[in-house]
Amino acid sequence: MTALIHTRDLVKEYTMGSTVVRALDGVSLDVHEGEFVAVMGASGSGKSTFMNMLGCLDRPTSGTYMLAGEEVSSLSGDALAAIRNRRIGFVFQQFNLLPRTSALENVELPLLYANVSAAERHARAARRLQQVGLGTRMDHHPAQLSGGQQQRVAIARALVNNPNLILADEPTGALDSHTSIEVMALLQQLNTEGMTVVLVTHEPDIAAYAGRVVMFRDGHVIEDRRQTPEVARVGTPSEPPAEVPA
């Protein structure tokens, strides 16, 4: 099995006045293609810093990070932006959708930044929205969609550039429990189809849907275990929840 993510001795230090805070303290971890990994830990444990490193949103103070065989820990800002757009799809807790644009236009955004033609942008965004069960909601604005539907739009946007990796930061944090399971069912389906998923969560019941759990404390990995994942059975991408009126 190929290591999609390969980190060795990652250190990240922040200077706060006269104090140096070590948010990551020598983290070495591999994530293989096709894994579904939940990253957990208390506030200040280093899990969010680690996800920022994986997402090429920040550089380590020292250590090595290789993504799909490419050393990325010392790349320039422009090169990191290109890696993010080409290899990584992001899903956030608050969806981060543009309120005055349709679901289709929101999903098209990464392709716009990649200078993809309008016709191809439209076709690829439409396919991804159909994949997440929103083929009939493409023209709807975020305010016309439920929270779960908005997160599906965000997942479609994360997928539209055909990334190697989905990084999901508390993707169910703003959702009720029923809708959370629907979103986890979608992430599990994508993982079953071969997508690598790394998920940050503080909720053990959400981490239960992953096949591997990595626990952080004080900048260290203190636990790394595999498990038989729970199967998210409520709702599927072909059965979207009822539409919320505008």
Short mmCIF file of N, CA and C in Angstrom, two decimals, residues 4-5 31 37 39 48 50-57 65 67 84 87-93 154-155 158 163-171 187 195-200:
data_model
loop_
_atom_site.label_atom_id
_atom_site.label_comp_id
_atom_site.label_asym_id
_atom_site.label_seq_id
_atom_site.Cartn_x
_atom_site.Cartn_y
_atom_site.Cartn_z
N LEU A 4 0.35 7.89 0.88
CA LEU A 4 -0.02 9.17 0.27
C LEU A 4 0.56 10.32 1.10
N ILE A 5 0.46 10.19 2.42
CA ILE A 5 1.01 11.18 3.36
C ILE A 5 2.16 10.53 4.11
N VAL A 31 -0.05 8.00 6.14
CA VAL A 31 -1.43 7.68 5.79
C VAL A 31 -1.39 7.12 4.37
N VAL A 37 -9.05 8.18 8.07
CA VAL A 37 -8.39 8.42 9.35
C VAL A 37 -9.10 9.54 10.09
N VAL A 39 -8.63 12.16 13.18
CA VAL A 39 -7.61 12.78 14.03
C VAL A 39 -8.33 13.44 15.19
N SER A 48 -5.05 20.43 15.00
CA SER A 48 -5.35 21.43 13.97
C SER A 48 -4.09 21.90 13.27
N PHE A 50 -1.45 20.10 12.83
CA PHE A 50 -1.09 18.98 11.96
C PHE A 50 -1.92 19.00 10.68
N MET A 51 -3.21 19.26 10.80
CA MET A 51 -4.07 19.33 9.61
C MET A 51 -3.66 20.49 8.70
N ASN A 52 -3.26 21.61 9.30
CA ASN A 52 -2.77 22.73 8.48
C ASN A 52 -1.53 22.33 7.70
N MET A 53 -0.67 21.54 8.31
CA MET A 53 0.51 21.04 7.60
C MET A 53 0.10 20.13 6.45
N LEU A 54 -0.79 19.19 6.73
CA LEU A 54 -1.23 18.26 5.69
C LEU A 54 -1.88 19.00 4.54
N GLY A 55 -2.61 20.07 4.85
CA GLY A 55 -3.30 20.84 3.82
C GLY A 55 -2.44 21.87 3.12
N CYS A 56 -1.14 21.88 3.42
CA CYS A 56 -0.21 22.85 2.82
C CYS A 56 -0.65 24.28 3.09
N LEU A 57 -1.28 24.50 4.24
CA LEU A 57 -1.68 25.84 4.66
C LEU A 57 -0.61 26.49 5.53
N TYR A 65 7.63 16.53 5.09
CA TYR A 65 6.27 16.15 4.70
C TYR A 65 6.28 15.87 3.21
N LEU A 67 3.81 14.48 0.12
CA LEU A 67 2.44 14.22 -0.31
C LEU A 67 2.48 13.60 -1.69
N ARG A 84 -2.35 22.60 -3.21
CA ARG A 84 -3.69 22.59 -2.59
C ARG A 84 -4.77 22.46 -3.64
N ARG A 87 -4.24 18.72 -5.52
CA ARG A 87 -4.19 17.43 -4.83
C ARG A 87 -5.12 17.30 -3.63
N ILE A 88 -5.65 18.42 -3.10
CA ILE A 88 -6.35 18.37 -1.82
C ILE A 88 -7.72 19.01 -1.95
N GLY A 89 -8.73 18.33 -1.40
CA GLY A 89 -10.06 18.91 -1.27
C GLY A 89 -10.36 19.18 0.19
N PHE A 90 -10.84 20.38 0.49
CA PHE A 90 -11.09 20.79 1.88
C PHE A 90 -12.59 20.84 2.17
N VAL A 91 -12.96 20.33 3.34
CA VAL A 91 -14.34 20.43 3.83
C VAL A 91 -14.26 21.02 5.23
N PHE A 92 -15.02 22.09 5.48
CA PHE A 92 -14.93 22.82 6.74
C PHE A 92 -16.24 22.72 7.53
N GLN A 93 -16.15 23.05 8.80
CA GLN A 93 -17.33 22.99 9.67
C GLN A 93 -18.42 23.96 9.22
N ALA A 154 -20.39 21.59 -0.25
CA ALA A 154 -18.99 21.78 0.10
C ALA A 154 -18.16 20.55 -0.25
N ILE A 155 -18.72 19.37 -0.06
CA ILE A 155 -18.01 18.14 -0.41
C ILE A 155 -17.87 18.03 -1.92
N ALA A 158 -15.10 20.17 -2.89
CA ALA A 158 -13.82 19.56 -2.54
C ALA A 158 -13.40 18.50 -3.55
N PRO A 163 -9.13 15.45 -6.41
CA PRO A 163 -7.95 15.44 -5.54
C PRO A 163 -7.55 14.03 -5.13
N ASN A 164 -6.33 13.90 -4.60
CA ASN A 164 -5.88 12.65 -4.00
C ASN A 164 -6.44 12.47 -2.59
N LEU A 165 -6.76 13.59 -1.94
CA LEU A 165 -6.99 13.60 -0.51
C LEU A 165 -8.11 14.56 -0.15
N ILE A 166 -9.01 14.11 0.72
CA ILE A 166 -10.01 15.00 1.33
C ILE A 166 -9.62 15.25 2.78
N LEU A 167 -9.47 16.52 3.15
CA LEU A 167 -9.24 16.92 4.54
C LEU A 167 -10.51 17.56 5.06
N ALA A 168 -11.10 16.95 6.06
CA ALA A 168 -12.38 17.42 6.60
C ALA A 168 -12.18 17.87 8.04
N ASP A 169 -12.37 19.16 8.29
CA ASP A 169 -12.14 19.75 9.61
C ASP A 169 -13.47 19.95 10.32
N GLU A 170 -13.78 19.06 11.26
CA GLU A 170 -15.05 19.09 12.00
C GLU A 170 -16.24 19.24 11.04
N PRO A 171 -16.38 18.39 10.04
CA PRO A 171 -17.41 18.60 9.02
C PRO A 171 -18.83 18.43 9.53
N LEU A 187 -19.12 10.48 3.16
CA LEU A 187 -17.67 10.36 3.25
C LEU A 187 -17.24 8.89 3.21
N MET A 195 -11.25 7.13 -2.29
CA MET A 195 -10.76 8.42 -1.83
C MET A 195 -10.13 8.30 -0.45
N THR A 196 -9.00 8.93 -0.25
CA THR A 196 -8.36 9.00 1.06
C THR A 196 -8.99 10.16 1.83
N VAL A 197 -9.42 9.90 3.06
CA VAL A 197 -10.10 10.90 3.87
C VAL A 197 -9.38 11.01 5.22
N VAL A 198 -9.02 12.25 5.59
CA VAL A 198 -8.50 12.53 6.93
C VAL A 198 -9.45 13.54 7.56
N LEU A 199 -9.99 13.17 8.70
CA LEU A 199 -11.06 13.92 9.36
C LEU A 199 -10.62 14.34 10.75
N VAL A 200 -10.76 15.63 11.06
CA VAL A 200 -10.56 16.11 12.43
C VAL A 200 -11.91 16.16 13.12
#
